[in-house]
Coordinates of C-alpha atoms in Angstrom, one line a residue:
Chain J
X1 CA 12.6 -15.4 2.8
X2 CA 13.1 -12.3 5.0
X3 CA 10.1 -11.1 6.9
X4 CA 8.7 -7.6 7.3
X5 CA 11.2 -5.3 8.9
X6 CA 10.4 -2.1 10.7
X7 CA 12.8 0.6 11.9
X8 CA 13.3 1.9 14.5
X9 CA 12.0 -0.6 17.0
X10 CA 11.7 2.0 19.8
X11 CA 11.3 5.7 19.7
X12 CA 10.9 8.4 22.3
X13 CA 9.7 11.8 21.2
X14 CA 8.3 14.9 22.8
X15 CA 5.0 16.6 22.1
X16 CA 5.0 18.8 19.0
X17 CA 7.8 16.9 17.3
X18 CA 7.4 14.8 14.2
X19 CA 8.4 11.3 13.6
X20 CA 9.0 9.0 10.5
X21 CA 8.7 5.3 10.7
X22 CA 9.9 2.9 8.1
X23 CA 8.7 -0.5 6.9
X24 CA 10.3 -2.9 4.4
X25 CA 7.8 -5.5 3.1
X26 CA 8.5 -9.1 2.2
X27 CA 10.1 -9.4 -1.2
X28 CA 7.5 -9.5 -3.9
X29 CA 4.7 -8.0 -1.8
X30 CA 3.2 -4.9 -3.2
X31 CA 0.7 -3.9 -0.6
X32 CA 1.7 -2.3 2.7
X33 CA -0.8 -1.5 5.4
X34 CA -0.2 0.4 8.7
X35 CA -2.0 -0.1 12.0
X36 CA -1.9 1.7 15.3
X37 CA -2.3 -0.5 18.4
X38 CA -3.1 1.0 21.8
X39 CA -4.5 -0.7 25.0
X40 CA -7.6 1.4 24.8
X41 CA -8.5 1.4 21.1
X42 CA -7.0 -1.9 20.1
X43 CA -5.8 -2.3 16.5
X44 CA -6.9 0.4 14.2
X45 CA -6.2 0.7 10.5
X46 CA -4.2 3.8 9.4
X47 CA -3.7 3.4 5.6
X48 CA -2.7 1.1 2.8
X49 CA -0.4 1.6 -0.1
X50 CA -0.1 -0.4 -3.3
X51 CA 2.2 0.4 -6.1
X52 CA 3.2 3.8 -4.6
X53 CA -0.5 4.9 -4.3
X54 CA -2.5 5.3 -1.2
X55 CA -5.6 3.3 -1.8
X56 CA -7.3 3.3 1.6
X57 CA -7.2 5.5 4.6
X58 CA -8.6 5.0 8.1
X59 CA -10.2 7.5 10.4
X60 CA -7.1 9.4 11.6
X61 CA -6.3 13.1 11.5
X62 CA -4.2 14.6 8.7
X63 CA -1.2 14.6 11.0
X64 CA -0.8 11.0 10.0
X65 CA 0.6 10.5 6.5
X66 CA 2.5 8.0 4.6
X67 CA 4.1 7.1 1.3
X68 CA 5.4 4.1 -0.6
X69 CA 8.5 3.9 -2.8
X70 CA 9.0 2.1 -6.0
X71 CA 10.7 -0.8 -4.2
X72 CA 7.5 -1.1 -2.1
X73 CA 9.2 0.2 1.1
X74 CA 6.9 2.4 3.0
X75 CA 7.2 5.2 5.5
X76 CA 4.6 6.8 7.8
X77 CA 5.0 10.2 9.3
X78 CA 3.3 11.8 12.3
X79 CA 3.6 15.5 12.6
X80 CA 2.9 17.6 15.7
X81 CA 3.0 14.6 18.1
X82 CA 0.4 14.4 20.9
X83 CA 0.6 12.3 24.0
X84 CA -2.2 10.1 22.6
X85 CA 0.0 9.1 19.7
X86 CA 2.0 6.8 22.0
X87 CA 1.3 3.4 20.6
X88 CA 2.8 0.3 18.8
X89 CA 2.8 1.0 15.1
X90 CA 2.6 -2.1 13.0
X91 CA 3.0 -2.4 9.3
X92 CA 1.9 -5.4 7.3
X93 CA 2.6 -6.6 3.8
X94 CA 0.6 -8.6 1.4
X95 CA 1.3 -10.1 -2.0
X96 CA -1.9 -8.6 -3.4
X97 CA -5.0 -7.1 -1.9
X98 CA -8.3 -8.9 -1.7
X99 CA -10.4 -10.7 0.8
X100 CA -8.3 -13.9 0.8
X101 CA -4.8 -12.4 1.1
X102 CA -3.2 -12.7 4.5
X103 CA -1.1 -9.9 5.8
X104 CA 2.3 -10.5 7.3
X105 CA 3.2 -8.1 10.1
X106 CA 6.5 -6.7 11.1
X107 CA 7.7 -6.5 14.8
X108 CA 6.4 -3.0 15.2
X109 CA 7.7 0.4 16.3
X110 CA 6.9 1.3 19.8
X111 CA 6.5 5.1 20.0
X112 CA 6.4 6.9 23.3
X113 CA 5.5 10.6 23.3
X114 CA 6.4 12.6 26.4
Chain A
X1 CA -20.9 -2.0 9.8
X2 CA -18.4 -4.8 10.0
X3 CA -17.4 -5.9 13.5
X4 CA -15.4 -8.6 15.2
X5 CA -16.3 -9.6 18.8
X6 CA -14.0 -11.7 21.1
X7 CA -15.8 -12.1 24.4
X8 CA -13.0 -13.8 26.4
X9 CA -10.5 -11.3 27.6
X10 CA -8.4 -14.0 29.2
X11 CA -8.2 -17.8 29.3
X12 CA -6.1 -20.5 31.0
X13 CA -5.4 -23.9 29.6
X14 CA -3.3 -26.8 30.9
X15 CA -0.3 -27.8 28.8
X16 CA -1.2 -30.6 26.2
X17 CA -4.9 -29.9 26.4
X18 CA -7.0 -28.3 23.6
X19 CA -8.5 -24.9 23.9
X20 CA -11.1 -22.9 21.9
X21 CA -11.0 -19.2 21.5
X22 CA -14.3 -17.6 20.5
X23 CA -14.9 -15.1 17.7
X24 CA -18.1 -13.8 16.3
X25 CA -18.4 -11.4 13.4
X26 CA -20.9 -9.2 11.8
X27 CA -21.0 -8.3 8.1
X28 CA -23.7 -7.8 5.5
X29 CA -21.4 -8.8 2.7
X30 CA -21.6 -12.4 1.5
X31 CA -17.9 -12.5 0.6
X32 CA -15.3 -12.0 3.3
X33 CA -12.1 -13.5 4.8
X34 CA -11.5 -14.4 8.4
X35 CA -8.1 -14.6 10.0
X36 CA -6.5 -15.4 13.3
X37 CA -3.2 -13.9 14.5
X38 CA -1.1 -14.5 17.5
X39 CA 0.8 -11.7 19.3
X40 CA 3.4 -12.7 21.8
X41 CA 4.7 -10.2 24.3
X42 CA 7.4 -9.2 21.8
X43 CA 4.6 -7.4 19.8
X44 CA 4.9 -9.1 16.4
X45 CA 1.6 -10.3 14.9
X46 CA 2.0 -13.8 13.6
X47 CA -0.5 -15.1 11.0
X48 CA -2.0 -18.4 12.0
X49 CA -5.0 -19.4 9.8
X50 CA -7.4 -18.1 7.2
X51 CA -11.0 -19.1 6.3
X52 CA -12.9 -17.8 3.3
X53 CA -16.6 -17.2 3.5
X54 CA -17.2 -19.6 0.6
X55 CA -14.9 -22.3 1.9
X56 CA -16.9 -25.5 2.5
X57 CA -14.5 -27.1 4.9
X58 CA -13.0 -25.7 8.1
X59 CA -9.4 -24.5 7.7
X60 CA -6.6 -26.3 9.5
X61 CA -2.9 -25.5 9.9
X62 CA -1.0 -27.9 12.0
X63 CA -2.3 -27.7 15.6
X64 CA -4.6 -24.8 14.6
X65 CA -8.1 -25.3 13.2
X66 CA -10.9 -22.9 12.6
X67 CA -14.4 -23.9 13.6
X68 CA -16.4 -21.9 11.0
X69 CA -20.2 -21.8 11.6
X70 CA -21.5 -19.4 8.9
X71 CA -25.1 -19.3 10.0
X72 CA -24.1 -18.4 13.5
X73 CA -21.4 -16.0 12.2
X74 CA -18.7 -17.5 14.4
X75 CA -15.1 -18.4 13.6
X76 CA -13.6 -20.0 16.7
X77 CA -9.9 -21.0 16.8
X78 CA -9.1 -24.4 18.2
X79 CA -5.6 -25.1 19.4
X80 CA -4.9 -28.7 20.0
X81 CA -2.2 -30.0 22.4
X82 CA -1.4 -26.6 23.9
X83 CA 2.3 -25.8 24.4
X84 CA 3.9 -23.3 26.8
X85 CA 4.9 -21.2 23.7
X86 CA 1.2 -20.8 22.8
X87 CA 0.9 -18.2 25.7
X88 CA 0.1 -15.0 23.9
X89 CA -2.7 -12.6 22.8
X90 CA -4.8 -14.0 20.0
X91 CA -6.7 -11.8 17.6
X92 CA -9.6 -12.6 15.2
X93 CA -9.8 -10.4 12.2
X94 CA -11.9 -9.9 9.1
X95 CA -11.1 -8.4 5.8
X96 CA -13.0 -5.2 5.2
X97 CA -15.2 -5.3 2.1
X98 CA -16.1 -2.7 -0.4
X99 CA -14.2 -1.5 -3.4
X100 CA -12.5 1.3 -1.5
X101 CA -11.6 -0.8 1.5
X102 CA -8.4 -2.5 0.3
X103 CA -5.7 -3.7 2.6
X104 CA -7.8 -3.3 5.8
X105 CA -8.3 -5.8 8.5
X106 CA -10.8 -5.3 11.2
X107 CA -9.7 -6.8 14.5
X108 CA -11.4 -7.9 17.6
X109 CA -10.2 -6.9 21.1
X110 CA -8.2 -10.0 21.5
X111 CA -8.0 -12.9 24.0
X112 CA -5.0 -13.5 26.3
X113 CA -4.2 -17.2 26.5
X114 CA -2.0 -18.5 29.3
X115 CA -0.8 -22.1 29.1
X116 CA 0.0 -23.7 32.5
X117 CA 2.7 -26.3 32.9

């Protein structure tokens, strides 16, 4: 079974630009969660999508948005990039959502904002 | 508020020895899930083991076991017979509770483990 895939793996953007990251979950998984990982803040939850609906959102500004398609693939978008948005962005998929369902992570997209 | 604390920023272990990585958690909800993930230098988070708050027995997965002490709110990861490939960052995580908190894991700051040959 193929794992979670994320594209692109690496990205360099300049301040003020926007970026779109893509995540394909494990086949049959309906939930996709996104996380931002930085050395200073650690792993922080961005949002979660389930059956094309955003069901949960973390404490991030409105510049961070996402969506999910009918095949469960998800994208996240960051507009008006800031230097502080440089991070590893991880997406994770889960069969269902609930306290006992483990999340399987992709390899991440490393975003550098200059 | 829910919180995960990992107090060991870095640890060393000799190859073939066992090592324990500490994790304490804080939550007021009686129902929760605890997870451990491994993150090698490549960046990908690898799921290792899960423990439910109502599970009576400690979880085990191959060389990984979770020492779950509910009263002390601790969920330590034990790796037996360490291998060089175990060198990585290890994260303890807890599923967020509440009806609106789906799909969210709360992570600790992580512990870097280095296995010495």
